[in-house]
Amino acid sequence: MVLHEVTDELRMMFDRARRVAVLTGAGISAESGVPTFRGGGGSEIWTWRGRPVTELSSAELMRTDPKLVWEWFDYRRGLLSELQPNPGHWEPRFEEFTLITQNIDDLHRAAGSLNVLEVHGNVWRARCLRCASTFEARETPLEDVPLCFVCGAAARPDVVLFGEMLPESIFERAEAAAQRADLFFVIGTSAVVYPAAGLPVAAKQAGARIIEVNPEMTDISFLADYTLLGKAGEILPQFLKERG
Ligand code: OAD
């Protein structure tokens, strides 16, 4: 069912839910000023220096030109450094609540969420290419490729690139939460990048109701019990209206 605002029926479903899981994507940060990767129904893709995101954020480019990969991520860090979370970065209280994000921007944490499953990593962290130590790397603009604090070797952004596996233990926790959920939100994602886009499918198969929040219909809309057509920062606070 396609809706434009949260109805009493939906609010009642929300209030009765016990185990809630949420999958967020770039769209939840759009109202904070973060560019999304895809627009126009998923047909146009963000390009930078003439290359599409899928090439810039790829394991292939990391092998052939790691400096360019850092430049691309540092460019995005520059865009992010002044931004604040928005009302879409909400965290309602439930018996069990799992926040799964594809975003690497850290804005859920900036909004106060402590337990965020970052299935695509975090742009403010680096990972050593030799010893795999991870460490915070907040300097932007970068003067050079960050070096590992432990062994001194070159590091890379601690993010998942196209052509790489997701961090196994984090994704397993996300899948388990999707399968336990009685309500599963899909917010601000075009739901075209797998395996993250498979989480609402797993939730649905395990019996969850699916609520999508997006100003556009997406590849996952057919699966959603409700698609709330609108901006996350305007729609999500409506669920909390009578909860205080
Ligand atoms: P996309 O850019 O593919 O999709 C963003 C979605 O947000 C679109 O469906 C928009 O309609 C929607 N949107 C825009 N403004 C919104 C708003 N105010 N409120 C709610 N929704 C809004 O972003 P993702 O689905 O996150 O992966 O992309 C998935 C992955 O592809 C990313 O994690 C990244 C990317 O390339 C890697 O880099 C590995």
Short mmCIF file of N, CA and C and ligand atoms in Angstrom, two decimals, residues 25-28 30-31 36-38 53 57 102-103 120 160-162 187-193 213-216 218 230-233, ligand 1:
data_model
loop_
_atom_site.label_atom_id
_atom_site.label_comp_id
_atom_site.label_asym_id
_atom_site.label_seq_id
_atom_site.Cartn_x
_atom_site.Cartn_y
_atom_site.Cartn_z
N GLY A 25 19.84 3.79 4.15
CA GLY A 25 20.76 4.06 3.06
C GLY A 25 20.98 5.55 2.93
N ALA A 26 21.66 5.94 1.88
CA ALA A 26 22.09 7.33 1.70
C ALA A 26 20.96 8.33 1.86
N GLY A 27 19.74 7.93 1.50
CA GLY A 27 18.61 8.86 1.54
C GLY A 27 18.30 9.38 2.93
N ILE A 28 18.64 8.61 3.97
CA ILE A 28 18.32 9.08 5.33
C ILE A 28 19.23 10.26 5.70
N ALA A 30 20.19 12.45 3.34
CA ALA A 30 20.03 13.47 2.29
C ALA A 30 19.63 14.82 2.90
N GLU A 31 18.75 14.77 3.91
CA GLU A 31 18.29 16.04 4.51
C GLU A 31 19.37 16.69 5.39
N THR A 36 23.12 11.60 -2.43
CA THR A 36 22.83 10.17 -2.62
C THR A 36 23.62 9.68 -3.84
N PHE A 37 23.73 8.38 -3.96
CA PHE A 37 24.50 7.81 -5.08
C PHE A 37 23.67 7.73 -6.34
N ARG A 38 22.39 7.45 -6.13
CA ARG A 38 21.53 7.25 -7.28
C ARG A 38 20.31 8.15 -7.17
N VAL A 53 30.50 6.12 -9.18
CA VAL A 53 30.73 5.62 -7.82
C VAL A 53 31.16 4.15 -7.80
N SER A 57 34.56 3.45 -5.89
CA SER A 57 34.52 2.67 -4.63
C SER A 57 34.67 1.20 -4.96
N GLN A 102 23.80 1.14 5.65
CA GLN A 102 24.77 1.01 4.56
C GLN A 102 25.64 2.27 4.51
N ASN A 103 25.28 3.26 5.32
CA ASN A 103 26.00 4.53 5.25
C ASN A 103 27.32 4.46 6.01
N HIS A 120 28.69 -1.43 5.67
CA HIS A 120 29.65 -0.98 4.66
C HIS A 120 30.82 -0.20 5.27
N VAL A 160 33.63 -0.94 2.86
CA VAL A 160 33.46 -2.06 1.94
C VAL A 160 33.40 -1.50 0.52
N LEU A 161 34.23 -2.06 -0.33
CA LEU A 161 34.26 -1.60 -1.73
C LEU A 161 33.53 -2.61 -2.61
N PHE A 162 33.07 -2.15 -3.75
CA PHE A 162 32.43 -3.08 -4.69
C PHE A 162 33.44 -4.17 -5.05
N ILE A 187 14.70 2.34 4.81
CA ILE A 187 14.62 3.80 4.75
C ILE A 187 15.73 4.39 3.89
N GLY A 188 15.34 5.13 2.87
CA GLY A 188 16.33 5.90 2.11
C GLY A 188 17.35 5.07 1.37
N THR A 189 16.92 3.94 0.88
CA THR A 189 17.85 3.13 0.07
C THR A 189 17.19 2.72 -1.23
N SER A 190 17.98 2.75 -2.30
CA SER A 190 17.45 2.31 -3.59
C SER A 190 17.33 0.79 -3.63
N ALA A 191 17.96 0.13 -2.63
CA ALA A 191 17.87 -1.33 -2.49
C ALA A 191 18.29 -2.08 -3.75
N VAL A 192 19.40 -1.62 -4.32
CA VAL A 192 19.92 -2.32 -5.50
C VAL A 192 21.28 -2.97 -5.22
N VAL A 193 21.87 -2.63 -4.07
CA VAL A 193 23.20 -3.16 -3.78
C VAL A 193 23.09 -4.32 -2.77
N VAL A 213 10.32 3.77 3.59
CA VAL A 213 10.20 5.23 3.62
C VAL A 213 11.15 5.78 2.56
N ASN A 214 10.60 6.41 1.55
CA ASN A 214 11.40 6.89 0.43
C ASN A 214 10.53 7.83 -0.40
N PRO A 215 11.07 8.92 -0.92
CA PRO A 215 10.23 9.78 -1.77
C PRO A 215 9.92 9.16 -3.12
N GLU A 216 10.65 8.06 -3.46
CA GLU A 216 10.42 7.39 -4.75
C GLU A 216 10.13 5.91 -4.53
N THR A 218 10.96 2.08 -5.23
CA THR A 218 12.27 1.46 -5.47
C THR A 218 12.10 -0.01 -5.87
N GLY A 230 7.83 9.79 0.94
CA GLY A 230 8.16 11.07 1.53
C GLY A 230 9.57 11.04 2.07
N LYS A 231 9.98 12.16 2.64
CA LYS A 231 11.34 12.27 3.17
C LYS A 231 11.42 11.66 4.57
N ALA A 232 12.52 10.99 4.83
CA ALA A 232 12.69 10.32 6.13
C ALA A 232 12.53 11.31 7.29
N GLY A 233 13.12 12.49 7.16
CA GLY A 233 13.11 13.46 8.25
C GLY A 233 11.71 14.01 8.52
P1 OAD B 1 21.22 5.30 -3.22
O1 OAD B 1 21.82 6.63 -3.58
O2 OAD B 1 21.32 4.18 -4.19
O3 OAD B 1 19.68 5.50 -2.88
C1 OAD B 1 19.26 6.58 -2.11
C2 OAD B 1 17.76 6.47 -1.94
O4 OAD B 1 17.36 7.47 -1.03
C3 OAD B 1 16.96 6.68 -3.22
O5 OAD B 1 16.03 5.61 -3.36
C4 OAD B 1 16.25 8.01 -2.99
O6 OAD B 1 14.96 8.05 -3.59
C5 OAD B 1 16.15 8.02 -1.48
N1 OAD B 1 16.02 9.36 -0.86
C6 OAD B 1 16.44 10.56 -1.30
N2 OAD B 1 16.14 11.54 -0.43
C7 OAD B 1 15.53 10.95 0.62
C8 OAD B 1 14.98 11.41 1.86
N3 OAD B 1 15.01 12.71 2.20
N4 OAD B 1 14.41 10.51 2.69
C9 OAD B 1 14.36 9.19 2.36
N5 OAD B 1 14.87 8.71 1.22
C10 OAD B 1 15.45 9.54 0.36
O7 OAD B 1 21.85 4.91 -1.80
P2 OAD B 1 21.98 3.50 -1.09
O8 OAD B 1 20.78 2.66 -1.32
O9 OAD B 1 22.41 3.76 0.31
O10 OAD B 1 27.84 1.17 -1.39
O11 OAD B 1 23.20 2.86 -1.88
C11 OAD B 1 23.61 1.59 -1.51
C12 OAD B 1 25.09 1.45 -1.65
O12 OAD B 1 25.50 1.82 -2.96
C13 OAD B 1 25.90 2.39 -0.77
O13 OAD B 1 26.09 1.92 0.54
C14 OAD B 1 27.21 2.46 -1.50
C15 OAD B 1 26.62 2.73 -2.86
O14 OAD B 1 27.39 2.72 -3.94
C16 OAD B 1 29.17 1.07 -1.51
O15 OAD B 1 29.89 2.06 -1.68
C17 OAD B 1 29.70 -0.32 -1.39
#
